[in-house]
Tab-separated table of C-alpha atoms in Angstrom:
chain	number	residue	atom	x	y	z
A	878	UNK	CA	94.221	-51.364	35.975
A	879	UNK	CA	94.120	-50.587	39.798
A	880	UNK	CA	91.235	-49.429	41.147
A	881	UNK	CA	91.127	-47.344	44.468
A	882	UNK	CA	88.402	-48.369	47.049
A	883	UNK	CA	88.092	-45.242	48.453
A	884	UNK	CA	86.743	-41.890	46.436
A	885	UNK	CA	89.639	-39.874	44.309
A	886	UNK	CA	90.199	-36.383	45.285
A	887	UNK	CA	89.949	-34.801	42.355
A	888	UNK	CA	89.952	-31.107	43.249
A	889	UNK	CA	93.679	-32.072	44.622
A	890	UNK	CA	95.090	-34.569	41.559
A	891	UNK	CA	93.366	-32.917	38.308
A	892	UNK	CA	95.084	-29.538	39.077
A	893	UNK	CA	98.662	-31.505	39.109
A	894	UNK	CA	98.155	-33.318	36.207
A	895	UNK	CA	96.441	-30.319	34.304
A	896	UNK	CA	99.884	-28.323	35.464
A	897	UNK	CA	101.979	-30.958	33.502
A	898	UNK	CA	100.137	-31.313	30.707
A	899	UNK	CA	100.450	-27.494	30.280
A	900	UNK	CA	104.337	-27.777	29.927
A	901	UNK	CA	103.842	-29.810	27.264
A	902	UNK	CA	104.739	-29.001	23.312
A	903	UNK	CA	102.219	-27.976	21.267
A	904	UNK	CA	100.028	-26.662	24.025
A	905	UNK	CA	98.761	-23.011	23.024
A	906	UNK	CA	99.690	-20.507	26.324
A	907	UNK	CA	98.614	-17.157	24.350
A	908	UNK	CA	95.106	-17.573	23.652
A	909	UNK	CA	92.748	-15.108	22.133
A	910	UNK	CA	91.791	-12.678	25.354
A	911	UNK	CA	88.076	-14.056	25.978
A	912	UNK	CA	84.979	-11.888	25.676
A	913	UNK	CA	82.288	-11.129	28.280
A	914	UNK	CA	79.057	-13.086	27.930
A	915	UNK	CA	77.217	-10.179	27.212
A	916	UNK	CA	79.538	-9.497	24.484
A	917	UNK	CA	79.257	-13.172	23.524
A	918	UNK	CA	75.209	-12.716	23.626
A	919	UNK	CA	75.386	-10.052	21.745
A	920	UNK	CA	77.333	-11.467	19.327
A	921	UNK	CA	76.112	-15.486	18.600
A	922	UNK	CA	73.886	-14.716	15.919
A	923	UNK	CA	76.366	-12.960	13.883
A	924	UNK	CA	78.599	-15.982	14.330
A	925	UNK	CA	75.768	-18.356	13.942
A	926	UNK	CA	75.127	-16.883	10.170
A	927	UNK	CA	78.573	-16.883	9.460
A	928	UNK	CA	79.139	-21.040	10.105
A	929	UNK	CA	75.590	-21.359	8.268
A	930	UNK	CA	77.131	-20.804	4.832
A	931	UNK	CA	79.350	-23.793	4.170
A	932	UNK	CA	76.199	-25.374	5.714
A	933	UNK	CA	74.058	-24.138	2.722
A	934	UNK	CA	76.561	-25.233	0.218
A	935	UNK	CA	76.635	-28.395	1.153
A	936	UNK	CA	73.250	-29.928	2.348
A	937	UNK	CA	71.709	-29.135	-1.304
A	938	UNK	CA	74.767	-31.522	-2.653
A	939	UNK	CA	73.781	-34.756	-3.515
A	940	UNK	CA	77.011	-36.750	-2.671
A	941	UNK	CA	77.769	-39.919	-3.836
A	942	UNK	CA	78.247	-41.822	0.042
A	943	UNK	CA	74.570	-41.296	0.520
A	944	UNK	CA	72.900	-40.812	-3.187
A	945	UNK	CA	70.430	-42.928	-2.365
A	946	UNK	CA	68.847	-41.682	0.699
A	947	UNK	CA	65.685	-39.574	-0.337
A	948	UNK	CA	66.306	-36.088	1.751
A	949	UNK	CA	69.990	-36.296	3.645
A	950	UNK	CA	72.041	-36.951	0.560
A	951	UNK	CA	74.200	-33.574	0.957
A	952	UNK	CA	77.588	-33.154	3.522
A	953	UNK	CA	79.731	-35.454	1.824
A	954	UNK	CA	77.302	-38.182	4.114
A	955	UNK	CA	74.125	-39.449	5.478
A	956	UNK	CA	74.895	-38.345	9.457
A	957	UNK	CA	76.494	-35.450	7.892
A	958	UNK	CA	73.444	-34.427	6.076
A	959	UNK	CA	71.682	-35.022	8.854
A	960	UNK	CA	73.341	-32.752	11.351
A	961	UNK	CA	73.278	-30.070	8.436
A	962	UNK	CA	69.747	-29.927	8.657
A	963	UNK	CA	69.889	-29.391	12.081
A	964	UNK	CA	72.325	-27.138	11.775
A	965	UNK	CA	69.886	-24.977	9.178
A	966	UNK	CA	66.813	-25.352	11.723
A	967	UNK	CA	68.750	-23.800	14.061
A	968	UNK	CA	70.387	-21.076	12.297
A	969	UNK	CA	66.827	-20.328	11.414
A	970	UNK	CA	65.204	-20.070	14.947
A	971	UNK	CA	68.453	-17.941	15.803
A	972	UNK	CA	68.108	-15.183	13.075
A	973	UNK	CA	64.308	-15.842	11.850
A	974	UNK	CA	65.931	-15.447	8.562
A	975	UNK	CA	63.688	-17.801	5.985
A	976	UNK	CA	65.892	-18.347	3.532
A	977	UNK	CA	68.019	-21.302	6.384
A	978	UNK	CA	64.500	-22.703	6.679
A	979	UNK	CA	62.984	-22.729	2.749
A	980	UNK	CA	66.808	-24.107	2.564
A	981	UNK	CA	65.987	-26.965	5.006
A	982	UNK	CA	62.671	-27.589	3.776
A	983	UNK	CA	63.295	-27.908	0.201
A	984	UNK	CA	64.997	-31.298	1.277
A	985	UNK	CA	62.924	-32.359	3.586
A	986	UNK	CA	59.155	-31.858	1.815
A	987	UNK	CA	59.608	-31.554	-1.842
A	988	UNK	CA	57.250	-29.710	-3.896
A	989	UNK	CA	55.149	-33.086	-5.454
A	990	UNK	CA	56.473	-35.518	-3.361
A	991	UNK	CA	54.418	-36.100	-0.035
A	992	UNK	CA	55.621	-39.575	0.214
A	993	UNK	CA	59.537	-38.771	0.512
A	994	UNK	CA	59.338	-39.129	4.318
A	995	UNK	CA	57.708	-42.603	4.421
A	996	UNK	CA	61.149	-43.788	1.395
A	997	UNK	CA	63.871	-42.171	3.844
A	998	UNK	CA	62.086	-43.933	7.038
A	999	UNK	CA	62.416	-47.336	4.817
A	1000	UNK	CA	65.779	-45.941	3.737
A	1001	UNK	CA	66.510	-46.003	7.402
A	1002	UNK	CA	65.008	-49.273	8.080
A	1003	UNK	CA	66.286	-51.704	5.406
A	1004	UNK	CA	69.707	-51.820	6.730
A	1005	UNK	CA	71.697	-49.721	4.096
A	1006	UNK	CA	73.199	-47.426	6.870
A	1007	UNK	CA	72.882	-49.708	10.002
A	1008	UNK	CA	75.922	-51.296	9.715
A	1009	UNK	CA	78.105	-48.134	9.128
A	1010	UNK	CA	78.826	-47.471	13.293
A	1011	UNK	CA	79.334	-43.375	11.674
A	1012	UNK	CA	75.334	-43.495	11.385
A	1013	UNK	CA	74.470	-45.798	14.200
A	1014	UNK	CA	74.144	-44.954	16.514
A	1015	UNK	CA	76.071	-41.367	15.443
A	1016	UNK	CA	73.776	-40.435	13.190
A	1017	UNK	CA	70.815	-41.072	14.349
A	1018	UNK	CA	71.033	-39.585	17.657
A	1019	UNK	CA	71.932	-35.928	14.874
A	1020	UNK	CA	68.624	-37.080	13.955
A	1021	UNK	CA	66.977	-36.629	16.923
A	1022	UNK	CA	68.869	-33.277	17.335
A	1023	UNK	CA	67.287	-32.700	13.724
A	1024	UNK	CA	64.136	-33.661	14.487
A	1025	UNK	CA	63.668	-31.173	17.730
A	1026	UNK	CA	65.155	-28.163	15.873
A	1027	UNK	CA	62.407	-28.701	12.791
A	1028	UNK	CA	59.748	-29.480	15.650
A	1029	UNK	CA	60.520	-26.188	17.048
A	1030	UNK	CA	60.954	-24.316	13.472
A	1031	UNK	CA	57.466	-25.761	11.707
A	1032	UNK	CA	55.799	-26.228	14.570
A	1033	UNK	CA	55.345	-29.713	13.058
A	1034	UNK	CA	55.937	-33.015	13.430
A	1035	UNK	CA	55.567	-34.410	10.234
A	1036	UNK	CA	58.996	-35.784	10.256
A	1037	UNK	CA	58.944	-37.426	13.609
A	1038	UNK	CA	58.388	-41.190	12.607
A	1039	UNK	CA	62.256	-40.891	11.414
A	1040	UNK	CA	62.897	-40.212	15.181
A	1041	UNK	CA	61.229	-42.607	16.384
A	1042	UNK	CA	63.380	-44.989	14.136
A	1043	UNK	CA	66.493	-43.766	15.180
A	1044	UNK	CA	65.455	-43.946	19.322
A	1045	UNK	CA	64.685	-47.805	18.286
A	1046	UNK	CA	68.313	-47.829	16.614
A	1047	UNK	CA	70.062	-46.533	19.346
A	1048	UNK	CA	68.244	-48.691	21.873
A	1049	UNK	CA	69.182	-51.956	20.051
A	1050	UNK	CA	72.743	-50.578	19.752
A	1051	UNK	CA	73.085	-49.872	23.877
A	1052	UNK	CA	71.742	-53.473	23.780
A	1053	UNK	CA	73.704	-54.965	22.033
A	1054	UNK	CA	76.914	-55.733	24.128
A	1055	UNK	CA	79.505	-53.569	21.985
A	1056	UNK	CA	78.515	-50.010	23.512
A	1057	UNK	CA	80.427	-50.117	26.782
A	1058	UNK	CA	83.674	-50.738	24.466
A	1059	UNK	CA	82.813	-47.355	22.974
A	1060	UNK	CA	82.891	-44.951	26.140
A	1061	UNK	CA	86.904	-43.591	25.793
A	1062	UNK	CA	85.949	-43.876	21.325
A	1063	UNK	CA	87.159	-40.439	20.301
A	1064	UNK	CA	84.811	-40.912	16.820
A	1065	UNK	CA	81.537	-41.420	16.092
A	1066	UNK	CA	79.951	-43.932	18.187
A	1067	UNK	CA	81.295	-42.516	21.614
A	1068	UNK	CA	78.784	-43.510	24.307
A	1069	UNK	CA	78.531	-40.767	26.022
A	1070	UNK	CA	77.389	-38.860	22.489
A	1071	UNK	CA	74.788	-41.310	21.901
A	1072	UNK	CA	73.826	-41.147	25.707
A	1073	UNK	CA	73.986	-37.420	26.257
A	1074	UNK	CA	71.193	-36.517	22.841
A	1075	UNK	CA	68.931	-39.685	23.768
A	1076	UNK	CA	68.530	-37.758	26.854
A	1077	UNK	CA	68.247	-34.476	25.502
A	1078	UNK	CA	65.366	-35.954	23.178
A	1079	UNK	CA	63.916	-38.091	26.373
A	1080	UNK	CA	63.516	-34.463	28.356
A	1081	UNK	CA	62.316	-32.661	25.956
A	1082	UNK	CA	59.221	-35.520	24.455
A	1083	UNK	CA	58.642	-35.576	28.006
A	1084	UNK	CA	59.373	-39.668	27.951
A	1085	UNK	CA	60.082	-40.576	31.222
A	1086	UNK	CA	60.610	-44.119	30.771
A	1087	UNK	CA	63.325	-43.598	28.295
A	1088	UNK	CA	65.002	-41.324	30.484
A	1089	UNK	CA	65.034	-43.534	33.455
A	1090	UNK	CA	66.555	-46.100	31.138
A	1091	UNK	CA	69.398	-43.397	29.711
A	1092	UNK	CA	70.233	-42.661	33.700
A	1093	UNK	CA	70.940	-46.552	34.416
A	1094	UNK	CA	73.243	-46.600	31.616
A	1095	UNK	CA	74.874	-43.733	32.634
A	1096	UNK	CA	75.400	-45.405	36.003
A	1097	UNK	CA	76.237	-48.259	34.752
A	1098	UNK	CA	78.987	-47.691	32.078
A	1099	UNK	CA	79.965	-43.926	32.776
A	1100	UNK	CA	80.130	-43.444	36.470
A	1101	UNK	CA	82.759	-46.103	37.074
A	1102	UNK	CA	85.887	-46.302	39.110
A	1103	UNK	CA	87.732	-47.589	36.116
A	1104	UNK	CA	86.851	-44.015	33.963
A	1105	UNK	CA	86.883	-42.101	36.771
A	1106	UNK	CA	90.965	-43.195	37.023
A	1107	UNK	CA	91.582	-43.031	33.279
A	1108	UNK	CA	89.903	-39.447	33.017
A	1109	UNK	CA	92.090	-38.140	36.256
A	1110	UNK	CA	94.921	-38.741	33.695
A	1111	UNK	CA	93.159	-37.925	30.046
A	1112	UNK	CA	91.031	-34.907	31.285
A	1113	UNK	CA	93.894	-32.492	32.077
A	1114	UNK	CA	94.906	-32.754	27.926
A	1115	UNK	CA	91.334	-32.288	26.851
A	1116	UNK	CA	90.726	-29.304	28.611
A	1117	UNK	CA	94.280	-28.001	27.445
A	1118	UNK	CA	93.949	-29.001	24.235
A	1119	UNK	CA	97.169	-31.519	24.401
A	1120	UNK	CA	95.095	-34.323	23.308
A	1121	UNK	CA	96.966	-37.887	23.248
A	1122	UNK	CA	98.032	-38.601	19.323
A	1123	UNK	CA	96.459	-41.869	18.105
A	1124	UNK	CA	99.273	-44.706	18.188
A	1125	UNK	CA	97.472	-46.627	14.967
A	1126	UNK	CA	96.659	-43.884	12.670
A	1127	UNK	CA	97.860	-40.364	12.247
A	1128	UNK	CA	94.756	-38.631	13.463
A	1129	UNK	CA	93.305	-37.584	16.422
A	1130	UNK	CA	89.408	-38.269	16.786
A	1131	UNK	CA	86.937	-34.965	16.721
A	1132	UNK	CA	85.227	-36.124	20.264
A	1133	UNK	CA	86.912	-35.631	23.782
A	1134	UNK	CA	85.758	-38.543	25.648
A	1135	UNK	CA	86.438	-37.527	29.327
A	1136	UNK	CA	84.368	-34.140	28.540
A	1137	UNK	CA	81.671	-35.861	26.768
A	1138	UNK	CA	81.411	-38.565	29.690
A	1139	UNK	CA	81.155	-35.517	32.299
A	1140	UNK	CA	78.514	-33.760	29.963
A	1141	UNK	CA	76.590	-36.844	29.375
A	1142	UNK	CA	76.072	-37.278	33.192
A	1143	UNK	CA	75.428	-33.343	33.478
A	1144	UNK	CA	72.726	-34.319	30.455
A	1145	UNK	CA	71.138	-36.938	32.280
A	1146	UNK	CA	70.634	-35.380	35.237
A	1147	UNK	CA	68.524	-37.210	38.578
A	1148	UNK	CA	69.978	-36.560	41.866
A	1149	UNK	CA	73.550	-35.524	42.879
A	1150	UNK	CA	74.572	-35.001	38.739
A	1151	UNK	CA	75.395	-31.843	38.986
A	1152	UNK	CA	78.060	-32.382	42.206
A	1153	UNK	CA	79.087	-35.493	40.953
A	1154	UNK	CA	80.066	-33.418	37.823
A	1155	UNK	CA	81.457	-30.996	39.917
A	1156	UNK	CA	83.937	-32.869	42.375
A	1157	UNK	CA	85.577	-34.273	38.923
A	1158	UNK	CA	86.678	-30.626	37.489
A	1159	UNK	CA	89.577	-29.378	38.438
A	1160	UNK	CA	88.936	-26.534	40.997
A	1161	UNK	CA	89.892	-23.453	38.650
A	1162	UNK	CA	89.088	-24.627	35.059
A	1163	UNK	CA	91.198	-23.786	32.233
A	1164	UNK	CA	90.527	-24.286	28.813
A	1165	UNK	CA	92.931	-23.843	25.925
A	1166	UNK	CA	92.487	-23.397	21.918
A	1167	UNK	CA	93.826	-26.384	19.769
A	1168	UNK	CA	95.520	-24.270	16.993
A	1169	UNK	CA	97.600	-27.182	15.276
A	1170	UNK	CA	95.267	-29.798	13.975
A	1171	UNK	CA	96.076	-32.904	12.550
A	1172	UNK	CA	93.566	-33.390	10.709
A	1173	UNK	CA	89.984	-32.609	9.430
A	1174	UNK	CA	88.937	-34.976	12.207
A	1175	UNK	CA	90.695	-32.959	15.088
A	1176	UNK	CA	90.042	-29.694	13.303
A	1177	UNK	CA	86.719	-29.502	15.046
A	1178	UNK	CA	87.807	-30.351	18.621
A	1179	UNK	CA	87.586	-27.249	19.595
A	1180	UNK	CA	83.829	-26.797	18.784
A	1181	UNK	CA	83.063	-30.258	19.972
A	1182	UNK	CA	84.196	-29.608	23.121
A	1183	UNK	CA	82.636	-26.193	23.214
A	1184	UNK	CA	79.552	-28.350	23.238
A	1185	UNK	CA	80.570	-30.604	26.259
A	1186	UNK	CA	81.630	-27.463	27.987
A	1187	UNK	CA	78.173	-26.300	27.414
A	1188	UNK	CA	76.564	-29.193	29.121
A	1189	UNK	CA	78.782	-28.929	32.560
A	1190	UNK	CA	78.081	-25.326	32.733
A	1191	UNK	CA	74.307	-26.236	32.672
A	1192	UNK	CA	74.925	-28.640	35.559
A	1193	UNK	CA	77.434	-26.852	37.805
A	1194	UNK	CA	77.328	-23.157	36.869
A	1195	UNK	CA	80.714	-22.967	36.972
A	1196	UNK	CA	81.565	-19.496	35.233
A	1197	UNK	CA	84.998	-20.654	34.430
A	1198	UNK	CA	82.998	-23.467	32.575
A	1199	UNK	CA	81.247	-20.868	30.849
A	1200	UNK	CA	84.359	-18.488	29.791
A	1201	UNK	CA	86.352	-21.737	28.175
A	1202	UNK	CA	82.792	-22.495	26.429
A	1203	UNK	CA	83.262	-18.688	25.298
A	1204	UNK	CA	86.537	-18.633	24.552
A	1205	UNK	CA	86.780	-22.140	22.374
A	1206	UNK	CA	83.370	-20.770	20.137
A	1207	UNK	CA	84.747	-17.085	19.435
A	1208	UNK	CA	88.515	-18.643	18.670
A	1209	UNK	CA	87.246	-21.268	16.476
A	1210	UNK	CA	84.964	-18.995	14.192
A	1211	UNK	CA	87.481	-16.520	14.269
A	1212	UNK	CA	89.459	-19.845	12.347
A	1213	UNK	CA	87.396	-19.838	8.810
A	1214	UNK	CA	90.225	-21.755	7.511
A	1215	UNK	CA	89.281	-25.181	9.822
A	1216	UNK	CA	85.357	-25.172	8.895
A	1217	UNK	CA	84.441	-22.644	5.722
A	1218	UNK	CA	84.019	-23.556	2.238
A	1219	UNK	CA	87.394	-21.912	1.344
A	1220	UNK	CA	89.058	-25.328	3.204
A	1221	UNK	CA	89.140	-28.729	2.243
A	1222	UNK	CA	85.767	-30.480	1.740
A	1223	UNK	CA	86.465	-33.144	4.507
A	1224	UNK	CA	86.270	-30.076	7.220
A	1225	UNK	CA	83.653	-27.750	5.451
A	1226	UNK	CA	81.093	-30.623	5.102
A	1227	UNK	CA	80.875	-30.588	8.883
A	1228	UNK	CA	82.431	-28.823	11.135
A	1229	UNK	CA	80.495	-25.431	11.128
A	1230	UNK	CA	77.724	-27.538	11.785
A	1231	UNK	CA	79.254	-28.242	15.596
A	1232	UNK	CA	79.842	-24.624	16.268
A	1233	UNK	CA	76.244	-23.878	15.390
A	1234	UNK	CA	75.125	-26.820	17.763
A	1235	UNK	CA	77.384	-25.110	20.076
A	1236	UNK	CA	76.068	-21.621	20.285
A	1237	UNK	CA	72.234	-22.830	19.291
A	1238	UNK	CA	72.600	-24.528	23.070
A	1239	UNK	CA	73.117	-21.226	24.825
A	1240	UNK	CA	69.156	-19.820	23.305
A	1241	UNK	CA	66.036	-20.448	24.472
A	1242	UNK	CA	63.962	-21.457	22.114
A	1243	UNK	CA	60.019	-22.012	21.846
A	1244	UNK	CA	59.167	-25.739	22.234
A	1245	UNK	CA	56.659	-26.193	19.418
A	1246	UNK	CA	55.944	-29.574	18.453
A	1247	UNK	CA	57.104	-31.054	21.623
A	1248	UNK	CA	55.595	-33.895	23.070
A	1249	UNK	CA	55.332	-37.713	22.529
């Protein structure tokens, strides 16, 4: 691959390349008319209850891909049940309704069984889920997502030494020469995933150190010439929803790498993030709805990149950010059939669980718990 020596001008390619991809088939050009964010504010709890229920049917399940763990045993699997929990944490601190935390809880501190933390932590630890790449380092950064949202439910931190576990997880998977390989990964261990929520958990435990250390990798491995090239090409059909079909398999992944890269950067933060986020948007951003699927995997694309959208907006407070953030949340709930219980299994076990992770990013919550 060529790379150029001098910067790319990307407010003058992405547009053309975003243009063609638009022409292609399969590309939605009537999308639902977008609301106001008022209307939006006004509306994300309402939305946030209705993904909660497939959430509540599942996490109580005790599914046979992760029987044995002692709490996340529910959502078909272990990262699964993981990010259900979150996803039940944070329903609760958006509607203060109890019954999404007792729901939560029951798992997590059993009536008569105070030592249920200390099994899952050993659970964790004696390699039955390290070597599925779906859990590490993909399901342990959902734990630290997990782990904030019951922080700043309880008001505890009772729960935390499962954190911890998962930040030493993570750290030995950056580390361990394979996570480079895993930026343009449209699955689970995506790299800029893993780096975007170890920095979210680094800023809010107020860890410096691991910060620092997220922001070198994100140097490192993100801010390249070689993605910047590849992403001038693959951006245009994330933001359009014209993703490029898999060659081996007949699915399309449920992550958009070129979005996640630019919201793991916006994530980290440090000096110059936000225009360095900036120059590599196209100068009039467009989003689009993916309305034809291909599978339970790319059913949730549009919520997982309602997420990354999220992140930019935070950095560049770019309003058109912000209105395709709007537009793919509102769309996608408005599509029961991709995430609620009345669909297959395989997109009800999860997907809701994205949207809410979506919308619980737009609320300010109290930061009880917080702190190393």
């Amino acid at each position: 691959m060529v790379v150029f020596s001098r910067p790319l001008r990307w407010r003058s390619l992405v547009p053309l390349v975003l243009a063609a991809a638009l022409t292609l088939p399969g590309v939605a050009h009537a999308d639902p008319a977008t609301p106001s964010w008022p209307k939006f504010e006004k509306s994300r709890t309402g939305m946030v209850k209705k993904l909660a229920e497939p959430v509540l049917n599942c996490v109580k399940k005790k599914d046979e891909t992760a029987a044995e763990s002692p709490i996340f045993h529910g959502c078909y699997d272990w990262h699964s049940a993981v990010h259900g929990h979150y996803a039940l944490y944070a329903t609760y601190l958006a509607t203060h309704d109890k019954k999404y935390l007792d729901a939560a809880e029951k798992q997590m501190q059993p009536a008569g069984d105070p030592g249920v933390v200390a099994r899952e932590l050993k659970y964790m630890q004696d390699g039955s889920i390290g070597e599925d790449t779906a859990d590490t380092p993909y399901g342990m950064a959902w734990l630290l997502e997990m782990e904030r949202a019951r922080e700043q439910a309880t008001g505890t931190r009772t729960t935390r030494p499962l954190a911890d576990e998962a930040v030493k997880q993570i750290k030995s998977w950056l580390t361990g020469g394979n996570a480079e390989q895993n930026l343009f990964y449209d699955m689970h261990s995506n790299l800029s995933w893993t780096l975007q929520t170890l920095a979210g958990w680094a800023q809010y435990t107020g860890d410096d150190a691991l910060l620092s250390s997220v922001r070198e990798d994100v140097s490192k491995y993100l801010k390249t010439d070689e993605a910047d090239q590849r992403c001038a090409e693959v951006l245009p059909g994330e933001l359009s929803g014209e993703l490029e079909p898999k060659s081996d398999i007949t699915e399309n992944g449920f992550l958009a790498p070129c979005l996640m890269r630019l919201a793991a950067v916006a994530k980290a933060g440090g000096p110059g993030a936000a225009e360095w986020v900036s120059r590599r948007l196209p100068k009039d951003v467009s989003v689009s709805l993916l309305t034809d699927p291909r599978s339970a995997h790319s059913a949730g694309l549009n919520f997982s990149r309602a997420n990354a959208l999220w992140e930019i907006y935070q950095a560049t407070r770019d309003s058109a950010v912000r209105n395709g953030f709007v537009k793919l949340v509102t769309a996608e709930v408005a599509r029961p059939q991709d995430w609620d219980t009345t669909s297959d299994y395989l997109n009800s076990h999860w997907i809701a669980q994205f949207g809410i992770r979506a919308i619980d990013q737009t609320f300010a919550h109290p930061e009880q718990g917080r702190g190393r």
